[in-house]
Tab-separated table of C-alpha atoms in Angstrom:
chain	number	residue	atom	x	y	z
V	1	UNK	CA	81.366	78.036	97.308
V	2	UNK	CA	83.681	77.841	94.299
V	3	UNK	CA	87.394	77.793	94.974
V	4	UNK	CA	89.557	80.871	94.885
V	5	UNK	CA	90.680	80.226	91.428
V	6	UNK	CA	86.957	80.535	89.605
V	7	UNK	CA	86.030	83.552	92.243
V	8	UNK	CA	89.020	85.212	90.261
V	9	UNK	CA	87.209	84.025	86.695
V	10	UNK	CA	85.249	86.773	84.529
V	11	UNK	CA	83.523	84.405	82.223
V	12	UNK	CA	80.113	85.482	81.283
V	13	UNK	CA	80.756	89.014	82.501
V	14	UNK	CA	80.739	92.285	79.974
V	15	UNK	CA	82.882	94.943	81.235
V	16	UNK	CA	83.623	98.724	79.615
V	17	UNK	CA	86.843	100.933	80.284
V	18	UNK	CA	86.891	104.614	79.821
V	19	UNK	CA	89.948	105.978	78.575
V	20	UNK	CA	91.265	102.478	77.865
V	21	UNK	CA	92.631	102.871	73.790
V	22	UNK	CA	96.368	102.803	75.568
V	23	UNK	CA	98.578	103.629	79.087
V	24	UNK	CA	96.888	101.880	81.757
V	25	UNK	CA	92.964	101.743	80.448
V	26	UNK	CA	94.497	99.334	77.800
V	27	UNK	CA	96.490	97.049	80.710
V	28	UNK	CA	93.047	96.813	82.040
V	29	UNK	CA	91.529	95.563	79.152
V	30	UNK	CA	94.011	93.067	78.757
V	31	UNK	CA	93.515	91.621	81.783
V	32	UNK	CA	90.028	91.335	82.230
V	33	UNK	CA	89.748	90.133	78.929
V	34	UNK	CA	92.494	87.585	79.781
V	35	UNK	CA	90.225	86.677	82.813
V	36	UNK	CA	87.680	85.924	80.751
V	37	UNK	CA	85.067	89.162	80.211
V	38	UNK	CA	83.871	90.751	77.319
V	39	UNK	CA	85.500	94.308	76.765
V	40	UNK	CA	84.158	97.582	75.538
V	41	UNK	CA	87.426	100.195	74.890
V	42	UNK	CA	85.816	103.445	75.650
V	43	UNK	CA	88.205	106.547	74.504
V	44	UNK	CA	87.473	110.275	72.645
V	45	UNK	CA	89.899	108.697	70.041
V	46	UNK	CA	87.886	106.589	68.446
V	47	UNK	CA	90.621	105.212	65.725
V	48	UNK	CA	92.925	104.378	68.445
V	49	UNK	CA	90.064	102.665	70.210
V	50	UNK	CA	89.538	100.428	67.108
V	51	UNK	CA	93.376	99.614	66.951
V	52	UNK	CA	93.135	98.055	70.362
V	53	UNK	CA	90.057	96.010	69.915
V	54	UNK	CA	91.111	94.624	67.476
V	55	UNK	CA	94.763	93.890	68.965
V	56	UNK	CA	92.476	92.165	71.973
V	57	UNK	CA	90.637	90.431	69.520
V	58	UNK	CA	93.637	89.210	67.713
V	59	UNK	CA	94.779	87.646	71.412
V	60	UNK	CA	90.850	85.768	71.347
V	61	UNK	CA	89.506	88.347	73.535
V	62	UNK	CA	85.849	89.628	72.638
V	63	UNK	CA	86.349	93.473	72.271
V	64	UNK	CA	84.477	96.315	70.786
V	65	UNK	CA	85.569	100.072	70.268
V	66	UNK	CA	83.110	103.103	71.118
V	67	UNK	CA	83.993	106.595	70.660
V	68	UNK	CA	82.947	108.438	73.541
V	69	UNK	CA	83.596	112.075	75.213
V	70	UNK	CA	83.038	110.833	78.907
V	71	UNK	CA	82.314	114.833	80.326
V	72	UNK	CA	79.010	114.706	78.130
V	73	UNK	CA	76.014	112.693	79.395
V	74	UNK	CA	74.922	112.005	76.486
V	75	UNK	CA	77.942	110.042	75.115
V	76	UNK	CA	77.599	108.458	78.862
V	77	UNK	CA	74.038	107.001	78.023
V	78	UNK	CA	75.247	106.424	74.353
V	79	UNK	CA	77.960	104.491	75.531
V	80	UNK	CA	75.687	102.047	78.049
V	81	UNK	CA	73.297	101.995	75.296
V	82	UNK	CA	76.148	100.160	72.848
V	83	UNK	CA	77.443	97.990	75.174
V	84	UNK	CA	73.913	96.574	76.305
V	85	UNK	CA	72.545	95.921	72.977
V	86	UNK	CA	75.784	94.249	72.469
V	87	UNK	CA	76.176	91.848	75.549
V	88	UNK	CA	72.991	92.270	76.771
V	89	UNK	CA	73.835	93.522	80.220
V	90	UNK	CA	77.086	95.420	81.903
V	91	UNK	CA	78.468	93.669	85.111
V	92	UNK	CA	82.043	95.915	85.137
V	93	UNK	CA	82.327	99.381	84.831
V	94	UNK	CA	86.294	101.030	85.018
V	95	UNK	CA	86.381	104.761	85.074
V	96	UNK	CA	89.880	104.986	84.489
V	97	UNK	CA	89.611	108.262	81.528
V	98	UNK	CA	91.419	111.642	83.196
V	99	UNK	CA	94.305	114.026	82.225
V	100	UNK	CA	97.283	115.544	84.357
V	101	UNK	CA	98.526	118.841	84.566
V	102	UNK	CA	101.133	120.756	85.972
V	103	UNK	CA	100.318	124.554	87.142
V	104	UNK	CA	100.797	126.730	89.975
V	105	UNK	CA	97.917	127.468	91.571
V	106	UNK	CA	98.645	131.305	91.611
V	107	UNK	CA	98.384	131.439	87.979
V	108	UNK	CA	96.479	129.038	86.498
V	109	UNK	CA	93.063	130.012	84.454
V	110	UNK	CA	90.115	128.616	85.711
V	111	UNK	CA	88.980	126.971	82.620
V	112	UNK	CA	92.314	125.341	82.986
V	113	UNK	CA	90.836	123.670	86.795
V	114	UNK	CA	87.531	123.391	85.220
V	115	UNK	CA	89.153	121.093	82.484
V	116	UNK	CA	90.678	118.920	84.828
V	117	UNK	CA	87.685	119.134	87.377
V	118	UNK	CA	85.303	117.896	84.433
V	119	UNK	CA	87.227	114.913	83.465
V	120	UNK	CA	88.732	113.614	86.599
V	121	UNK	CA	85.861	113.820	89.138
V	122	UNK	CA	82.706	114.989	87.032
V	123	UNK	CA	82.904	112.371	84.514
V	124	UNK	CA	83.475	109.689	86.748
V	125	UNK	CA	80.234	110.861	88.512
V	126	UNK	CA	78.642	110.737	85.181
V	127	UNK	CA	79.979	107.220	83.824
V	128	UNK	CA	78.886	105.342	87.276
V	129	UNK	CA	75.616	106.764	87.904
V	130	UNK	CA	75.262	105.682	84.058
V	131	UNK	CA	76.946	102.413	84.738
V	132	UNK	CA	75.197	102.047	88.332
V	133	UNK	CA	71.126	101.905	86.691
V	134	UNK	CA	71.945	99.726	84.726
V	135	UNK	CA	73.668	97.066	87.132
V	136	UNK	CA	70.802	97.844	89.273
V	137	UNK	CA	68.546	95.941	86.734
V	138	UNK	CA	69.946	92.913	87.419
V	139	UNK	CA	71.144	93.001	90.818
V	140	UNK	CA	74.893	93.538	90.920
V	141	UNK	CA	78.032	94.958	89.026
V	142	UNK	CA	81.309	95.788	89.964
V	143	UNK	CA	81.945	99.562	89.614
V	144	UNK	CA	86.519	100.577	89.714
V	145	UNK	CA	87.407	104.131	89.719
V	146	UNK	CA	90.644	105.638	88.884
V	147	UNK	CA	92.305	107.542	91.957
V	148	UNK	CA	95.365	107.937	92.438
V	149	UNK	CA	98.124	108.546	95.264
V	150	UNK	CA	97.720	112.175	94.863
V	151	UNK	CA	94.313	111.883	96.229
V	152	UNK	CA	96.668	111.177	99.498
V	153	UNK	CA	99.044	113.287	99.153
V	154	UNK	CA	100.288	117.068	97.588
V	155	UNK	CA	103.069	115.664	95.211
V	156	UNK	CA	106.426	117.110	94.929
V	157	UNK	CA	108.058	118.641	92.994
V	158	UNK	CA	105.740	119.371	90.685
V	159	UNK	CA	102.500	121.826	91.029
V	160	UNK	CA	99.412	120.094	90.902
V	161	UNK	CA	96.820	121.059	92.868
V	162	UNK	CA	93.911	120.649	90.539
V	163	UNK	CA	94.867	116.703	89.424
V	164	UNK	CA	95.341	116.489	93.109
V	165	UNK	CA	91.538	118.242	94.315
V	166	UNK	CA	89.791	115.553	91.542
V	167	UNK	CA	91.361	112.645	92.627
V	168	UNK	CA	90.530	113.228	96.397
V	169	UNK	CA	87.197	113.967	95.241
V	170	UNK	CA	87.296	110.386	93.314
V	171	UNK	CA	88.374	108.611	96.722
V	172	UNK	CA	85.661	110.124	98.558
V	173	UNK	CA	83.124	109.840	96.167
V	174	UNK	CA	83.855	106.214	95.625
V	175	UNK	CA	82.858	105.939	99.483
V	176	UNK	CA	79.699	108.084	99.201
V	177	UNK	CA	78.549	105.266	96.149
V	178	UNK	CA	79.451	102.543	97.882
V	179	UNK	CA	77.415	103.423	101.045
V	180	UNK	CA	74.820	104.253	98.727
V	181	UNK	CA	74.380	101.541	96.293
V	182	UNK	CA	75.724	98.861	98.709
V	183	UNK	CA	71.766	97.531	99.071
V	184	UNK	CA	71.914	97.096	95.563
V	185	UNK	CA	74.666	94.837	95.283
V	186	UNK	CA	77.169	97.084	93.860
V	187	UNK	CA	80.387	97.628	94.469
V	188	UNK	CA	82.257	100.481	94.070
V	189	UNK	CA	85.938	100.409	94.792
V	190	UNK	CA	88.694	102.610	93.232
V	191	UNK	CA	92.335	102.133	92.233
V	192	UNK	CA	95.326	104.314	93.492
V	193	UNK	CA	98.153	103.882	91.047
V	194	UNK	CA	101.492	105.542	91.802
V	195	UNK	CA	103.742	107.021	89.389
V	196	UNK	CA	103.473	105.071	85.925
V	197	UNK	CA	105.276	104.586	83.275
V	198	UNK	CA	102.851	105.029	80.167
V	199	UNK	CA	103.734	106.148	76.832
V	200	UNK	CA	102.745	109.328	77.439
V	201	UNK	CA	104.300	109.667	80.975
V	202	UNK	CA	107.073	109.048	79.638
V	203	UNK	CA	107.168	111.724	76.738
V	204	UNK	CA	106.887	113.897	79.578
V	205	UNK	CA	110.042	112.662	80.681
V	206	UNK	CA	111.836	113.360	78.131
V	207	UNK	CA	111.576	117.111	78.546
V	208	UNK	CA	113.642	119.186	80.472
V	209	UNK	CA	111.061	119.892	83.562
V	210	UNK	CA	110.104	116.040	83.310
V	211	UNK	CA	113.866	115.290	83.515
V	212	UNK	CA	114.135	116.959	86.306
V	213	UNK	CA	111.147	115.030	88.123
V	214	UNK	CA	112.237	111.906	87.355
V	215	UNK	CA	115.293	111.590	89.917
V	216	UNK	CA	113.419	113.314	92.176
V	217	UNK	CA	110.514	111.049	92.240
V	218	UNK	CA	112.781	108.232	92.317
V	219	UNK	CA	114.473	108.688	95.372
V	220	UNK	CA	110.957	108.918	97.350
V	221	UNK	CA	110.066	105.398	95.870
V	222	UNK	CA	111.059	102.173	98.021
V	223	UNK	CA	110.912	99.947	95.382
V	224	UNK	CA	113.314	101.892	93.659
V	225	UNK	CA	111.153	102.345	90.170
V	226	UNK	CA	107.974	103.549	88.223
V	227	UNK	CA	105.210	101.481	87.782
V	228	UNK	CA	104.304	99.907	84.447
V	229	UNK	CA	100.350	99.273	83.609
V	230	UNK	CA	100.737	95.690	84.239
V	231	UNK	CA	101.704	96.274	87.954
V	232	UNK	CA	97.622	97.305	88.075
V	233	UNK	CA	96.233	93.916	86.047
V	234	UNK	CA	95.601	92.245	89.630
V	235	UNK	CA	93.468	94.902	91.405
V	236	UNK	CA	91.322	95.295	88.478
V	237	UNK	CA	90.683	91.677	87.569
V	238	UNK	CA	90.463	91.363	91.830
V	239	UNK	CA	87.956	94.274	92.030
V	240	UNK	CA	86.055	92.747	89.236
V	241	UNK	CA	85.600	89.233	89.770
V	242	UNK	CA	83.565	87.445	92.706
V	243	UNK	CA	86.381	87.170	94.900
V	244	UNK	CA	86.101	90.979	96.242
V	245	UNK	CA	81.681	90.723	96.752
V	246	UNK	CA	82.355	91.656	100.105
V	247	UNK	CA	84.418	94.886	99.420
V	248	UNK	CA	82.994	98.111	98.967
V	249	UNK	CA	83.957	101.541	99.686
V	250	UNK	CA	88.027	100.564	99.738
V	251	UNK	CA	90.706	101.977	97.627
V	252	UNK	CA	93.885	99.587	96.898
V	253	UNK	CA	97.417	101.716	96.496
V	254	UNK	CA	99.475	100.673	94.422
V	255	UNK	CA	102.695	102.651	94.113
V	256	UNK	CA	105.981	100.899	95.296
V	257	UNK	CA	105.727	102.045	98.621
V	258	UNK	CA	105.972	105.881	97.829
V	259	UNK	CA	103.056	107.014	100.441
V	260	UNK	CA	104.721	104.837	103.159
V	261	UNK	CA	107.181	107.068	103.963
């Protein structure tokens, strides 16, 4: 067996991250391109896609860009289509795209639940059935969903129960595909970040309801702070590489302690 250190090595592997043109889709990028994979930046903004390939390529990491809306199958297929005729094959497949939002539940529109519903759960159905044929041509892959600690627990202060719903629904369907695809040598594993402190995250902060989360979210942390994206770099590149063949079905949280409490 090779030693731990080349178990953790993604050389010779292609890999392709959904919402990944910035906030923690890009931290992933960076480090399994660091590890030594190939990188497809999938994002619906395709000129901020472009900006980070080629700010991975500028580090000597082998990306490409493709502009893809994730919620329609056929930008799924497109997307597996690009990468394949690229690389040749797709060992890694992060389904990391999604949105937040805050509403209460005894107002909110349904289109605005369908949104959320659609991006957070249905698309990540979409992307690794997509992702999962193809691995199944040549005998493994490495499938990573997004979760998050809401799929856990209801989140406070804030009303969220939709973002909360679809990411329970990613935990358990990460289970259902591991069972399932298991005799195909795939893996399917998902990622539970806690709060993090993305660009975007933190223009929220900077309004008055998100300034009035912030303390409040603080005091329920351990560790005593947000996460940034590059607390996440290890369970991807873990999830990814060799070393983790023999986990399936498990979700790895990673947010400073909060859900210990």
């Amino acid at each position: 067996m090779a030693n731990i250190m080349e178990r953790f090595n993604l050389a010779g592997r292609t890999a392709l991250v959904t919402g990944s043109a910035q906030g923690i889709g890009k931290a992933y990028c960076e480090a399994l391109g660091e590890a030594g994979a190939k990188v497809a930046i999938v994002d619906i903004n395709g000129e901020l896609a472009e900006e980070t390939a080629h700010a991975l390529g500028r580090k000597g990491i082998e990306a490409i860009a493709v502009k893809a809306d994730v919620t329609k199958p056929a930008d799924v297929d497109n997307m597996i289509k690009i990468v394949v005729n690229k690389w040749g094959k797709l060992t890694i497949g992060v389904n990391n795209a999604g949105m937040g939002l805050w509403s209460d539940a005894l107002t909110m529109p349904f289109n605005e639940w369908r949104k959320v519903l659609s991006l957070n759960l249905d698309a990540v159905f979409l992307c690794a059935q997509a992702e999962a044929r193809e691995m199944n041509r040549n005998g493994y892959g490495k499938i990573i969903n997004t979760a998050s600690m809401s799929a856990h627990i209801s989140n406070t202060p804030q009303n969220q129960c939709a973002y909360n719903a679809s990411k329970a629904g990613v935990l358990h369907l990460t289970r259902s595909l591991a069972a399932e695809w298991a005799p195909y040598h795939i893996c399917v594993n998902s990622i539970s970040p806690g709060y993090t402190k993305t660009d975007l995250v933190d223009k929220l902060l900077q309004t008055p309801e998100g300034k009035t989360m912030l303390p409040k979210w603080l005091e329920r942390i351990p560790m005593g702070r947000m996460a940034t994206p590059d607390d996440l770099q290890g369970a991807v590149v873990y999830l990814a590489a060799s070393a983790s063949d023999y986990m399936t079905g498990a979700d790895l949280l990673i947010d400073g302690g909060y859900c210990a409490w």
